[in-house]
Every structure is written in C-alpha cells, then in structure tokens.
XYZ file of C-alpha atoms in Angstrom:
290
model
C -17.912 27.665 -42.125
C -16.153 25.516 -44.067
C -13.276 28.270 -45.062
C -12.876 28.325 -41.338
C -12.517 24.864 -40.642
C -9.744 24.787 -43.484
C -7.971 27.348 -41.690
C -7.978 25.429 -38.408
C -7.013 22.090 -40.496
C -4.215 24.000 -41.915
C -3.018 25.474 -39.059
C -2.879 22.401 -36.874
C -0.816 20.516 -39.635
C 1.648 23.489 -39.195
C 1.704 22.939 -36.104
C 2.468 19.296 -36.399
C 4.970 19.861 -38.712
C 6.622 22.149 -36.727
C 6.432 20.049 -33.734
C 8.142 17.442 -35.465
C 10.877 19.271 -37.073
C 11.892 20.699 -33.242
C 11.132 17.292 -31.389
C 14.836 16.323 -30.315
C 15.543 13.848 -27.641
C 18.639 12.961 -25.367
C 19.894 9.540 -24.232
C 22.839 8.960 -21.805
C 24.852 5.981 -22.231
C 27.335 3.860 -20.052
C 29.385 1.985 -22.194
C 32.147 -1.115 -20.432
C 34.551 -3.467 -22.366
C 36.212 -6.131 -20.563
C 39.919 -5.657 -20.649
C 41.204 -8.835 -19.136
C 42.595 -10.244 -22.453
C 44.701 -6.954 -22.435
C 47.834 -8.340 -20.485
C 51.166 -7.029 -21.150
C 53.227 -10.429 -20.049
C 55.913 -12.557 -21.149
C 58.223 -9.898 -21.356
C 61.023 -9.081 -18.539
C 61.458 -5.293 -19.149
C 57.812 -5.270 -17.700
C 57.226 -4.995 -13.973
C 54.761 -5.986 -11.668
C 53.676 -2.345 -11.295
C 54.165 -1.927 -14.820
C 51.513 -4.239 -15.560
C 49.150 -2.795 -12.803
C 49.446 0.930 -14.007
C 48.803 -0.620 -17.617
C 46.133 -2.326 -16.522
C 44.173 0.643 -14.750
C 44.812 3.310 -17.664
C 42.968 0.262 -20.290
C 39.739 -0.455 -17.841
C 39.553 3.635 -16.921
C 39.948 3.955 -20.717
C 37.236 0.926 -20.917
C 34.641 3.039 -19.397
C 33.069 5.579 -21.101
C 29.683 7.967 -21.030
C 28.273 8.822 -24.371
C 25.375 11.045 -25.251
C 23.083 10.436 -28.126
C 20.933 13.644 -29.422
C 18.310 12.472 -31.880
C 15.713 13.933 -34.137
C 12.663 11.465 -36.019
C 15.580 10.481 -38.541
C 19.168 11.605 -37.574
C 21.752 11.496 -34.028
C 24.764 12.646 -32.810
C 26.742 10.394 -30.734
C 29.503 11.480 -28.737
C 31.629 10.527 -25.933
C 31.611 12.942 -22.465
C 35.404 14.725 -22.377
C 36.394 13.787 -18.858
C 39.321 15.938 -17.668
C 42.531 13.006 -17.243
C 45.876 13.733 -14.966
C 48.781 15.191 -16.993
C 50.942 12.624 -17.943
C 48.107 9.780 -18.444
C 47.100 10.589 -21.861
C 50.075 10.300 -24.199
C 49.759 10.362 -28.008
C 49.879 6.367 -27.590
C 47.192 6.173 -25.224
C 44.674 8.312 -27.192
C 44.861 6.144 -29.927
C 44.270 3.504 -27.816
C 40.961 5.122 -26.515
C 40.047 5.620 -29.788
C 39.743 1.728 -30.836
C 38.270 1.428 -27.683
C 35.210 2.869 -28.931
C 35.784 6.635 -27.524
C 36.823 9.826 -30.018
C 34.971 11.398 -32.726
C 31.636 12.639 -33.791
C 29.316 9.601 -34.952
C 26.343 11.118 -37.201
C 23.612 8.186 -38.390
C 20.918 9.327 -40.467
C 18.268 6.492 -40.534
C 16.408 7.905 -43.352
C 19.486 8.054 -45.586
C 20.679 4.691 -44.051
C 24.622 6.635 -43.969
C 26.694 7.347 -41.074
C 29.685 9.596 -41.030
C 32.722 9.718 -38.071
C 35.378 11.774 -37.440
C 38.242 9.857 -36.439
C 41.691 10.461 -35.553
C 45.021 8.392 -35.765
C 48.477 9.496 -35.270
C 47.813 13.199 -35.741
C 45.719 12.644 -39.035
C 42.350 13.070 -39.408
C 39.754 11.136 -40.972
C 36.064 11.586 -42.166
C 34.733 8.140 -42.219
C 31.546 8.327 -44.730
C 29.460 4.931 -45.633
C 26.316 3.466 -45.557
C 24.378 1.901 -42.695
C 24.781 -1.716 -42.216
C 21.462 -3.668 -42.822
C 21.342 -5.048 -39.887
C 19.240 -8.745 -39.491
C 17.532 -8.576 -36.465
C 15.927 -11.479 -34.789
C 13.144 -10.813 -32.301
C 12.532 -13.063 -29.451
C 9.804 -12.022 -27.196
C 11.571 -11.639 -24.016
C 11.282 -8.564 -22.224
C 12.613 -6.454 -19.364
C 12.297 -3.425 -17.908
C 15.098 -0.680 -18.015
C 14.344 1.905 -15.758
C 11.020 3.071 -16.515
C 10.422 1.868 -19.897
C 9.528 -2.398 -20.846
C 11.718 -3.367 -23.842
C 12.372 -6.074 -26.081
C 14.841 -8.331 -26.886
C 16.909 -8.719 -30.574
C 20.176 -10.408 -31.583
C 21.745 -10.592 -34.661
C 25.142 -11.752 -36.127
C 27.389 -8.544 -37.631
C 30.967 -9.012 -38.931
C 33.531 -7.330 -36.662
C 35.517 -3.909 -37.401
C 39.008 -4.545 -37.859
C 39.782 -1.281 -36.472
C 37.686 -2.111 -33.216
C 39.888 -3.153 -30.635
C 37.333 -3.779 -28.112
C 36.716 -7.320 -29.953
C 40.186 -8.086 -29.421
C 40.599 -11.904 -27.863
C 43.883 -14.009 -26.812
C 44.937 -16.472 -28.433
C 45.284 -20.395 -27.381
C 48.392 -20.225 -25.521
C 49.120 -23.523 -26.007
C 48.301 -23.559 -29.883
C 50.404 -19.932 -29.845
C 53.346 -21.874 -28.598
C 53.625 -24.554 -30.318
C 53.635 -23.012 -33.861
C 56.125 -19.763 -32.445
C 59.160 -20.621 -32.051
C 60.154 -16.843 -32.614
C 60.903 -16.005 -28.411
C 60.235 -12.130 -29.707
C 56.307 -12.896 -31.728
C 55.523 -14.516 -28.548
C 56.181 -11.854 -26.425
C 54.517 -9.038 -28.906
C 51.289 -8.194 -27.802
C 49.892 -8.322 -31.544
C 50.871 -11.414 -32.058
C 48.954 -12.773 -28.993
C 45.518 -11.470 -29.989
C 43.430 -12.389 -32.459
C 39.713 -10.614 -33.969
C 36.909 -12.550 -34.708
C 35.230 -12.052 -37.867
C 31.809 -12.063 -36.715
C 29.930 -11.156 -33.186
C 26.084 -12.165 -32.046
C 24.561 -9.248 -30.689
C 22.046 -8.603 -28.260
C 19.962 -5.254 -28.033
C 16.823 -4.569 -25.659
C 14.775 -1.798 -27.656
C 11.705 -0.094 -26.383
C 8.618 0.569 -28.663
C 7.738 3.204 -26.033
C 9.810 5.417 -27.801
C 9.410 4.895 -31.755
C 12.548 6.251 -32.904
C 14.910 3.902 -34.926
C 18.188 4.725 -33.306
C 20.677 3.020 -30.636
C 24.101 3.741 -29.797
C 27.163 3.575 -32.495
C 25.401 2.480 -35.521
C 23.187 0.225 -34.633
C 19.584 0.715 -35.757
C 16.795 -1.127 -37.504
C 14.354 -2.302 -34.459
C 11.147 -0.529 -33.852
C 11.872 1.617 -31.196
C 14.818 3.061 -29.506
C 17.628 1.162 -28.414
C 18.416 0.958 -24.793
C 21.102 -1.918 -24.493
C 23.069 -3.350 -26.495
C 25.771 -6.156 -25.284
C 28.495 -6.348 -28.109
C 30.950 -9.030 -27.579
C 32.900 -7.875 -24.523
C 31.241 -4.286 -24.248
C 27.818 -3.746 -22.836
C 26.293 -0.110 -23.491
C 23.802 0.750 -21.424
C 21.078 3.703 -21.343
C 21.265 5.191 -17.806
C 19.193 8.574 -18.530
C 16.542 9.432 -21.164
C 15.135 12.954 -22.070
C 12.713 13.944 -24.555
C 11.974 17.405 -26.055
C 15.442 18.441 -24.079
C 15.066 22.073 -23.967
C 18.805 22.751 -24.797
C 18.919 21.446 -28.336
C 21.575 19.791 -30.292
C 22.885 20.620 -33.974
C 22.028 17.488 -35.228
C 24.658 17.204 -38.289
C 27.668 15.638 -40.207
C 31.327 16.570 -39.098
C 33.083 17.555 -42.167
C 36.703 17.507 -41.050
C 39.273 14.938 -42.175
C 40.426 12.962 -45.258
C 37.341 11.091 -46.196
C 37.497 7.303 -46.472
C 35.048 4.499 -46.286
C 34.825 2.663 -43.615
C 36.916 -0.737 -45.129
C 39.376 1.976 -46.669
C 40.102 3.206 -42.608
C 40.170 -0.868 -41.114
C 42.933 -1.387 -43.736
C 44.461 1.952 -42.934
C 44.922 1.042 -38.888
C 45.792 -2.909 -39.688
C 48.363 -1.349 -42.007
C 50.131 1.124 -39.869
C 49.905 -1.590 -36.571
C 51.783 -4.135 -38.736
C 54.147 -1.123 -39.376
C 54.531 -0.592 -35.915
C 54.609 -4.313 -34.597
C 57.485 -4.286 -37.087
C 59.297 -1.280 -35.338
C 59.253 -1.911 -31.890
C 59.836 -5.830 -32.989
C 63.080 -4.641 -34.609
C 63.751 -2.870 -31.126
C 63.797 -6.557 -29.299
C 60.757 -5.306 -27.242
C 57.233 -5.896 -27.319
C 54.421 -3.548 -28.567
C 53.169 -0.886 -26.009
C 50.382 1.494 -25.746
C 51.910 4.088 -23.532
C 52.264 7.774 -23.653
C-alpha cells in the first residue's frame, strides 16, 4: 500500500513539473507616445504639408501592438510587423521607429534578473545584453479593474534611456532663445529637445496572475503587469491568454555586436551628434525622413 501511494506521489509531481515547464501564456499590448513635442518648425524649407505628412508618419509610428509570450520565469516581447505603403518607411524612418520603442526581440529572464535585445541602427546590428534594473516599487492600494482582472497600483522613479526617444521633451522656448543666438541651433530639431534624466512611473499589476513580468523590462511587482504609463507612452494590455495552445520559443536572440546597454545609449548619442553636425553643416535642420 504504501509502494503504491509512492507511485501516485511520484507521478503527480511529474505531472506538476511537467505542467509547469509547458505553462506559457500570451499578453497583447497597445502601446501610445504622445508626439506633440515632435514639431519640425522654424525652418522655411518646411511646408505646411510638410509638417502634416511628418506629423502623421511620427503618431502612426507612435502606435504600436506588442505581444508578450511568457513562461514562470522568462518572455519574449515583440512588436506586431504591420505591412506600411512603399515609400513610408525609409532607412531614416526605421530608425526612428526604433527609438520609438518598436524593433527587436526583447528577452527578460526574471530568474536571472538579465534581459537581452536585438537592436538595429543604420544597417548594424546590435545584441544588447545586461542585467535587469532593480526596480523600487511603491505600492499604493488603489485599484481598478482592466478588463476582467482587479489590479493594483505601483510607481516608482527609473532614470531615462538616452537612446529612448519617446522621453524626448521641448525645450523653454523662451530660455532656448535667449542663450542661441546661432539662427541654424535654433532651427535644428536636436537642439530643441531635451531628455530628462529620470521618469515616475505608474504600473497597475494583477495578483490574479502571479507571474513577475510586464512589458519592456519592467518587472518586480507580484503579479503580472497590465499597464504601465511611462512618461508620454501608456502601454496597455488589451488581450490576455493563458496556456495558448500555439506556443512560443521562449529564448535569447543571438544576432548582433553585443554591447551593454550604457555602451549602445552612448553609441546612438554619438552618431546623432555626428549627424546634427552633418546636416548642420548643410544649413538645414535635422530630419527623420526616408
């Protein structure tokens, strides 16, 4: 009797284990950025209709559907391809999408506490590999409901990306013009924006769902996160699926020169300086066409 009630132990904890090793869930994500800061004025080359078609491609490019496939300790989070006109995505405008948030793999392994993203920038390839930000989450009791599931609120302060163009902000016009006296600065677009060093965000996680994920790399709350508002871009969870039957391969890219994440932010200040300095030397402001 009690051989057979070790067998029926044993074979239930394989069964557990096996459970666990194939549970895999699916979360759908709308992601927005406010783009009003991204205004391509004070120069005369630049038409009325100029300015409008700029304006569309950077709040279509502002929008964005991400999936995240995750396992009890790692995800995959990627952005939807959505098929684009020919002509509307030029080597200058897929960067662009890029700091936007968009392009790449994005593996997080929680257990680890390392990410790793594939990124690319002017035809060059990158394997971003560090660890996970600790991130200080502060709870605050308030909750809401997100489609079917109650969640909690968290913020916390993070430093900003320097590669993240999504923070980007105007300057004070004012301030900007009184200290440039340079007619060409004021008219670059670089030299009108500014990053902050440091955001407060705000997620709403649901303990529903115990898995210590979220969108990008955030993480770190006891359950999974369903909404997170950074800065100017809101990501929201419109569709969740557990035990999807069509299951994701759940690890690291391994294309691309590999950097840390600080070594890449220098790499992209560097090479915008570079080109601020080009199309400067051109007497024309900075643009982020095709």
């Amino acid at each position: 009797m009690k051989k057979i009630i070790f067998y029926i132990l044993m074979f239930l904890g394989v069964i557990h284990v096996h459970a666990q090793k194939d549970f895999q869930g699916l979360v759908v994500y709308e992601s927005k950025t406010s783009t009003s800061d991204f205004k391509m004025d004070g120069n005369k080359e630049i038409t009325p209709e100029m300015q409008k078609m700029f304006e569309e491609r950077m709040k279509k490019m502002s929008e964005k559907t991400f999936n995240l496939y995750f396992d009890k300790t790692a995800s995959i989070y990627e952005e939807e391809e959505k098929l684009e006109a020919p002509g509307t995505q030029g080597g200058g405008m897929r960067m662009m999408s890029s700091f936007m948030g968009g392009g790449g793999k994005l593996y997080k392994n929680v257990k680890e506490k390392t990410y790793t993203v594939d990124k690319e920038m002017m035809g060059k390839g990158f394997l971003i590999q560090d660890s996970l930000a600790i991130i200080d989450w502060k709870m605050t009791g308030e909750t809401k409901k997100i489609g079917n599931y109650t969640c909690y609120k968290a913020t916390a302060v993070q430093a900003v990306s320097q590669s993240d163009f999504r923070n980007f902000r105007r300057k004070n016009q004012d301030e900007d013009k009184s200290k440039n006296e340079d007619k060409d600065k004021s008219t670059n677009f670089m030299d009108q924006v500014e990053m902050p060093k440091e955001l407060t965000i705000t997620a709403w996680y649901t303990p529903d769902i115990p898995i210590n994920q979220g969108p990008e790399t955030f993480w770190g709350l006891p359950g999974l996160i369903l909404e997170v508002n950074n800065g100017k871009t809101i990501i929201l969870c419109s569709k969740v699926v557990l035990n999807n039957k069509e299951k994701k391969e759940i690890k690291a890219p391994v294309n691309g020169k590999v950097v840390t994440q600080k070594e890449y932010d220098d790499i992209v200040v560097k090479k915008m300086a570079e080109m601020r300095e080009m199309y400067k030397g051109q007497g024309r402001s900075m643009r982020f066409g095709g």
